[in-house]
mmCIF file with all atom_site columns, C-alpha atoms in Angstrom:
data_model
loop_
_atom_site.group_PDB
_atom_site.id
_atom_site.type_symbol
_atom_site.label_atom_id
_atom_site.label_alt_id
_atom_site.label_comp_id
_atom_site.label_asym_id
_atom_site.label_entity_id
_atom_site.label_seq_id
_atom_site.pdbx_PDB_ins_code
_atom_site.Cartn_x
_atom_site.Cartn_y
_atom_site.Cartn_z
_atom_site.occupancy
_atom_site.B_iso_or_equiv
_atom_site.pdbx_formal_charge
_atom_site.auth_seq_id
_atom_site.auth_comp_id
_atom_site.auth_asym_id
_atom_site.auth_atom_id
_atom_site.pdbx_PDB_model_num
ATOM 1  C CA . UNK A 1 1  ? 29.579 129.956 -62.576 1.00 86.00 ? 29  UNK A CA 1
ATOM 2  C CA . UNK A 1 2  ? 30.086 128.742 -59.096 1.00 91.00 ? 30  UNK A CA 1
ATOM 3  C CA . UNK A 1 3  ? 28.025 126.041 -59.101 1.00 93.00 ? 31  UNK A CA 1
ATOM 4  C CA . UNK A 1 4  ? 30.002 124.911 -62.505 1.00 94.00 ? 32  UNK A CA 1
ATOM 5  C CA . UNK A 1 5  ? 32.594 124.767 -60.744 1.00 94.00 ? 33  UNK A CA 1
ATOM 6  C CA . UNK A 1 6  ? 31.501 122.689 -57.410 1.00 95.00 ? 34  UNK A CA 1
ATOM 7  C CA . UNK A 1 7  ? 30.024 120.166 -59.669 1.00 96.00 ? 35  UNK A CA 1
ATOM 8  C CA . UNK A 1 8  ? 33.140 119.641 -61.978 1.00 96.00 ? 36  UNK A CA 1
ATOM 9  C CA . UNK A 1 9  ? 35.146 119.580 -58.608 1.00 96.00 ? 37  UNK A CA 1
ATOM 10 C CA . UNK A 1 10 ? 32.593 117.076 -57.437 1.00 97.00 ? 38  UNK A CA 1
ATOM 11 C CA . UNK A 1 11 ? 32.711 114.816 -60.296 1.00 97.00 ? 39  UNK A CA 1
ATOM 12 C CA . UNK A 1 12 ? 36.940 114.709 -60.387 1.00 97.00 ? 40  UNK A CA 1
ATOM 13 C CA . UNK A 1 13 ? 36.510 114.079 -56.771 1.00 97.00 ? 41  UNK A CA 1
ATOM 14 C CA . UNK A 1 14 ? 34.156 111.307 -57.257 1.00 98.00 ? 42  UNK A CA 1
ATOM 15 C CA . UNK A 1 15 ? 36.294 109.699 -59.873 1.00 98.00 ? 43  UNK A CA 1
ATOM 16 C CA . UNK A 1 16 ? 39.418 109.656 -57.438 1.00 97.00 ? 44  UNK A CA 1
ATOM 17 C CA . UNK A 1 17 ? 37.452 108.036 -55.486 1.00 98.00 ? 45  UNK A CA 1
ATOM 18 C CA . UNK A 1 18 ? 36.589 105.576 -57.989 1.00 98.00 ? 46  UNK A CA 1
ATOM 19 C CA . UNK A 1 19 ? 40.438 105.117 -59.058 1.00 97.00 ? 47  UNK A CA 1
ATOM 20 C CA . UNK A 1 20 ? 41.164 104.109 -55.431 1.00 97.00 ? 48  UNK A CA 1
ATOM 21 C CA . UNK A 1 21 ? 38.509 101.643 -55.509 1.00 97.00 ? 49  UNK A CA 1
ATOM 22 C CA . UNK A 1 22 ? 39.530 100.156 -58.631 1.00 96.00 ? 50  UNK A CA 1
ATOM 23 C CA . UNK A 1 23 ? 43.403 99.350  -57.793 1.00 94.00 ? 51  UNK A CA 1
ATOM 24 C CA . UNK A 1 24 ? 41.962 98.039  -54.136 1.00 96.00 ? 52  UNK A CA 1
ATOM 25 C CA . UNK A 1 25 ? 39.459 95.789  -55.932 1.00 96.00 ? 53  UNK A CA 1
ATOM 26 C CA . UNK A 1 26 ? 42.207 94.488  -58.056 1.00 93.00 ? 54  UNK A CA 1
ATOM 27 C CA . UNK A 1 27 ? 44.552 94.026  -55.210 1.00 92.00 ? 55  UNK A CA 1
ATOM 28 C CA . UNK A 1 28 ? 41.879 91.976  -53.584 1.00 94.00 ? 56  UNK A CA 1
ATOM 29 C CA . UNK A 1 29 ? 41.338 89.878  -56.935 1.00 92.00 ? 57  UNK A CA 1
ATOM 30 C CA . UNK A 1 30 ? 45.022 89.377  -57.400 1.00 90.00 ? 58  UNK A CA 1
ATOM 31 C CA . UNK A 1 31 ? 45.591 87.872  -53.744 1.00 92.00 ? 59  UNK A CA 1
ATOM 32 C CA . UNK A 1 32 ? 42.932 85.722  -53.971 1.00 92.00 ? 60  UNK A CA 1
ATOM 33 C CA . UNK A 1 33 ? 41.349 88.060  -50.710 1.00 94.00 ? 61  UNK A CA 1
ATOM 34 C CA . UNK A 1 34 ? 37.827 88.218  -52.913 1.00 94.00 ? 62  UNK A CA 1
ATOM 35 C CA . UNK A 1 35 ? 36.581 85.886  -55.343 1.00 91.00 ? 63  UNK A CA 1
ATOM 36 C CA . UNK A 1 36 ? 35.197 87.276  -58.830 1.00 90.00 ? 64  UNK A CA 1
ATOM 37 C CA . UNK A 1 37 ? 32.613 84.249  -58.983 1.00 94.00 ? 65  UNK A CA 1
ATOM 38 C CA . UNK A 1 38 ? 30.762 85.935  -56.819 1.00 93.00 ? 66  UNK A CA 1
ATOM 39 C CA . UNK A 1 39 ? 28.096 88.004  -59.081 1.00 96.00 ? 67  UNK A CA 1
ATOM 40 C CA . UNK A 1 40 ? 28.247 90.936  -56.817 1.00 95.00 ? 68  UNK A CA 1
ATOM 41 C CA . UNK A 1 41 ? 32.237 91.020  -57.153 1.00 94.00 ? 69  UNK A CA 1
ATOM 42 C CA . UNK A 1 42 ? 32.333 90.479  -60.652 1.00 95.00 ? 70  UNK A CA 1
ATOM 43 C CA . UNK A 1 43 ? 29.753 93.461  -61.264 1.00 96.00 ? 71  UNK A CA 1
ATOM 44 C CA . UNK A 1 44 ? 31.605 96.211  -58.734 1.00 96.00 ? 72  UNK A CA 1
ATOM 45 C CA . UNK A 1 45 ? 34.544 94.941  -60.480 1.00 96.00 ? 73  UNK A CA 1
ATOM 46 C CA . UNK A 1 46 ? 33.595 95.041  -63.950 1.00 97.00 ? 74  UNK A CA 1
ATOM 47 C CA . UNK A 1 47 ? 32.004 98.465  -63.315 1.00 97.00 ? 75  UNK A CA 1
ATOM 48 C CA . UNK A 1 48 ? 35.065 99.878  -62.366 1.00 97.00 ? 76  UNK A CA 1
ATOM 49 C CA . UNK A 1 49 ? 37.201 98.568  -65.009 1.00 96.00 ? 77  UNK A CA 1
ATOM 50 C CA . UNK A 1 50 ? 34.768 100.283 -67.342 1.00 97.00 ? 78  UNK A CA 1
ATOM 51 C CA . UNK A 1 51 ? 35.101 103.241 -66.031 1.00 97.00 ? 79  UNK A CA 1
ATOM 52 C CA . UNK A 1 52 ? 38.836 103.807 -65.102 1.00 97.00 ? 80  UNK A CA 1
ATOM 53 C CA . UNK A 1 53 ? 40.343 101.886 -67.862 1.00 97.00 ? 81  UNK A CA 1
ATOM 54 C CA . UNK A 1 54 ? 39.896 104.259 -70.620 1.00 97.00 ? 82  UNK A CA 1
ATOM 55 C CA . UNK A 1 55 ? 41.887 106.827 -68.554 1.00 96.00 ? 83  UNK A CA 1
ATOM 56 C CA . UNK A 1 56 ? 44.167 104.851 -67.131 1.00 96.00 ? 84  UNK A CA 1
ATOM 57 C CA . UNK A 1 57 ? 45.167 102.813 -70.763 1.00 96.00 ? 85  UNK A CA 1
ATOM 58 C CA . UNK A 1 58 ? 47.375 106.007 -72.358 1.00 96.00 ? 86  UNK A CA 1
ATOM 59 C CA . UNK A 1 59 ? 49.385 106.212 -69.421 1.00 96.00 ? 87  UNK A CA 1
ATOM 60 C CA . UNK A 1 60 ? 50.073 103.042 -68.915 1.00 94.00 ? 88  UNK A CA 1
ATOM 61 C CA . UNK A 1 61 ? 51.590 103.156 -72.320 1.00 95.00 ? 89  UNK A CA 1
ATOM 62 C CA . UNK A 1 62 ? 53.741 105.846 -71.332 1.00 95.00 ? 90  UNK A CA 1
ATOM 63 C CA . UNK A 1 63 ? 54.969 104.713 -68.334 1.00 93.00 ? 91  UNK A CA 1
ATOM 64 C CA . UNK A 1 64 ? 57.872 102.470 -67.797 1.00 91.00 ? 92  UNK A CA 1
ATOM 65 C CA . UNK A 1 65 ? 57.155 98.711  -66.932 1.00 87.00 ? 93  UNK A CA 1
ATOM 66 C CA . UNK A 1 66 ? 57.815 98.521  -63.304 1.00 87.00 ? 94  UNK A CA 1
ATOM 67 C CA . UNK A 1 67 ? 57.302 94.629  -63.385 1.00 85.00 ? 95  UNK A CA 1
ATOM 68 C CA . UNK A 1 68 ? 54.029 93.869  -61.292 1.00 82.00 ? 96  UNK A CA 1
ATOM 69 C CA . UNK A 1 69 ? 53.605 97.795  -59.844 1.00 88.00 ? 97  UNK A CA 1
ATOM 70 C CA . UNK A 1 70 ? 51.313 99.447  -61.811 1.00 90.00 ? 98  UNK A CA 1
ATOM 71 C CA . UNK A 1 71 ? 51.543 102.941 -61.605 1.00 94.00 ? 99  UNK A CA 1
ATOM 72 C CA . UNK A 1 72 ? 49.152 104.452 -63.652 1.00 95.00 ? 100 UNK A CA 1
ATOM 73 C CA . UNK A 1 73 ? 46.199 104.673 -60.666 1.00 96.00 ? 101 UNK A CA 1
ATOM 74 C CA . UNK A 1 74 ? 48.387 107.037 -58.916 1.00 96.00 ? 102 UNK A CA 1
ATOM 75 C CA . UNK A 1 75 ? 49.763 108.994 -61.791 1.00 97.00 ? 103 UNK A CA 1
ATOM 76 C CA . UNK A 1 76 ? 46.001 109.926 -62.727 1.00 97.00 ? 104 UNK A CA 1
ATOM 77 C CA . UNK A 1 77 ? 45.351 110.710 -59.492 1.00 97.00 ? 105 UNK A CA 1
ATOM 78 C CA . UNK A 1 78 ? 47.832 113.295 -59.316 1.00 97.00 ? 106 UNK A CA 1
ATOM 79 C CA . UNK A 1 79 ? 46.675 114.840 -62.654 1.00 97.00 ? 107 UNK A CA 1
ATOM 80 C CA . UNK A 1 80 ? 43.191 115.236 -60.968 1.00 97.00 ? 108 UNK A CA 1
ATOM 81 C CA . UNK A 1 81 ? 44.573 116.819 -57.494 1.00 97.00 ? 109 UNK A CA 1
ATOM 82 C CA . UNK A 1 82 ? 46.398 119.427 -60.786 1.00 97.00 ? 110 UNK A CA 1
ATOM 83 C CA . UNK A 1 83 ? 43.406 119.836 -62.636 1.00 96.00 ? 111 UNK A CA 1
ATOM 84 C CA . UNK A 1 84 ? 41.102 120.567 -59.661 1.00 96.00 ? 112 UNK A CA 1
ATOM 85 C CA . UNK A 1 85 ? 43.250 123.105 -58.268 1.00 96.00 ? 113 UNK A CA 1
ATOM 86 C CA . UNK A 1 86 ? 44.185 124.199 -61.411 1.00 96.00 ? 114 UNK A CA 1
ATOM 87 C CA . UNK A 1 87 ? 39.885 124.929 -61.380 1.00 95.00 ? 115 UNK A CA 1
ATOM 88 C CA . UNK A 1 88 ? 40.008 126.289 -58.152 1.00 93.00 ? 116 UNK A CA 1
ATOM 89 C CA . UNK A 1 89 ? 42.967 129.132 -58.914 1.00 94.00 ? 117 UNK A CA 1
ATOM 90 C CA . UNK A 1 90 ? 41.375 130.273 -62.495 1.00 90.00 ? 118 UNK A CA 1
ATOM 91 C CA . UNK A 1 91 ? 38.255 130.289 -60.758 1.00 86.00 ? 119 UNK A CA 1
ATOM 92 C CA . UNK A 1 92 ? 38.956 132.639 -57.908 1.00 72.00 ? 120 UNK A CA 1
#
């Protein structure tokens, strides 16, 4: 049961992870910093889009509009940080 647990811990972990890369990629995009012609870029990005935006889609339809802050990166973060220690109490 233990090792259940590490792994589901691992995999919300990893996926904050990915979250964090997402908004920074998008920063980077918006500001002109990277440029998504570049195959590479448009890939990472891409990749991450795929995998964040179907969590991050119902919140963002939730949340207020904050004009150009979006803060539905940090919002799921949060519920992660709940749900893993929310994993870690029941599991102890």
């Amino acid at each position: 049961m233990q090792s259940l647990i590490i792994l589901i811990d691992m995999v919300l972990n990893l996926y904050m992870w990915l979250l964090i890369a997402s908004a920074i990629i998008s920063w980077l995009v918006a500001f002109n910093v990277i440029n998504t012609r570049n195959r590479f870029v448009y890939a990472v990005g891409d990749f991450l889009y795929r995998i964040t935006e179907p969590a991050l889609r119902p919140i963002r339809r939730v949340l207020p509009n904050f004009g150009g802050i979006d803060l539905s990166p940090v919002v799921l973060i949060l519920l992660l940080i709940f749900l893993r220690n929310l994993l870690w109490e029941y599991a102890a």
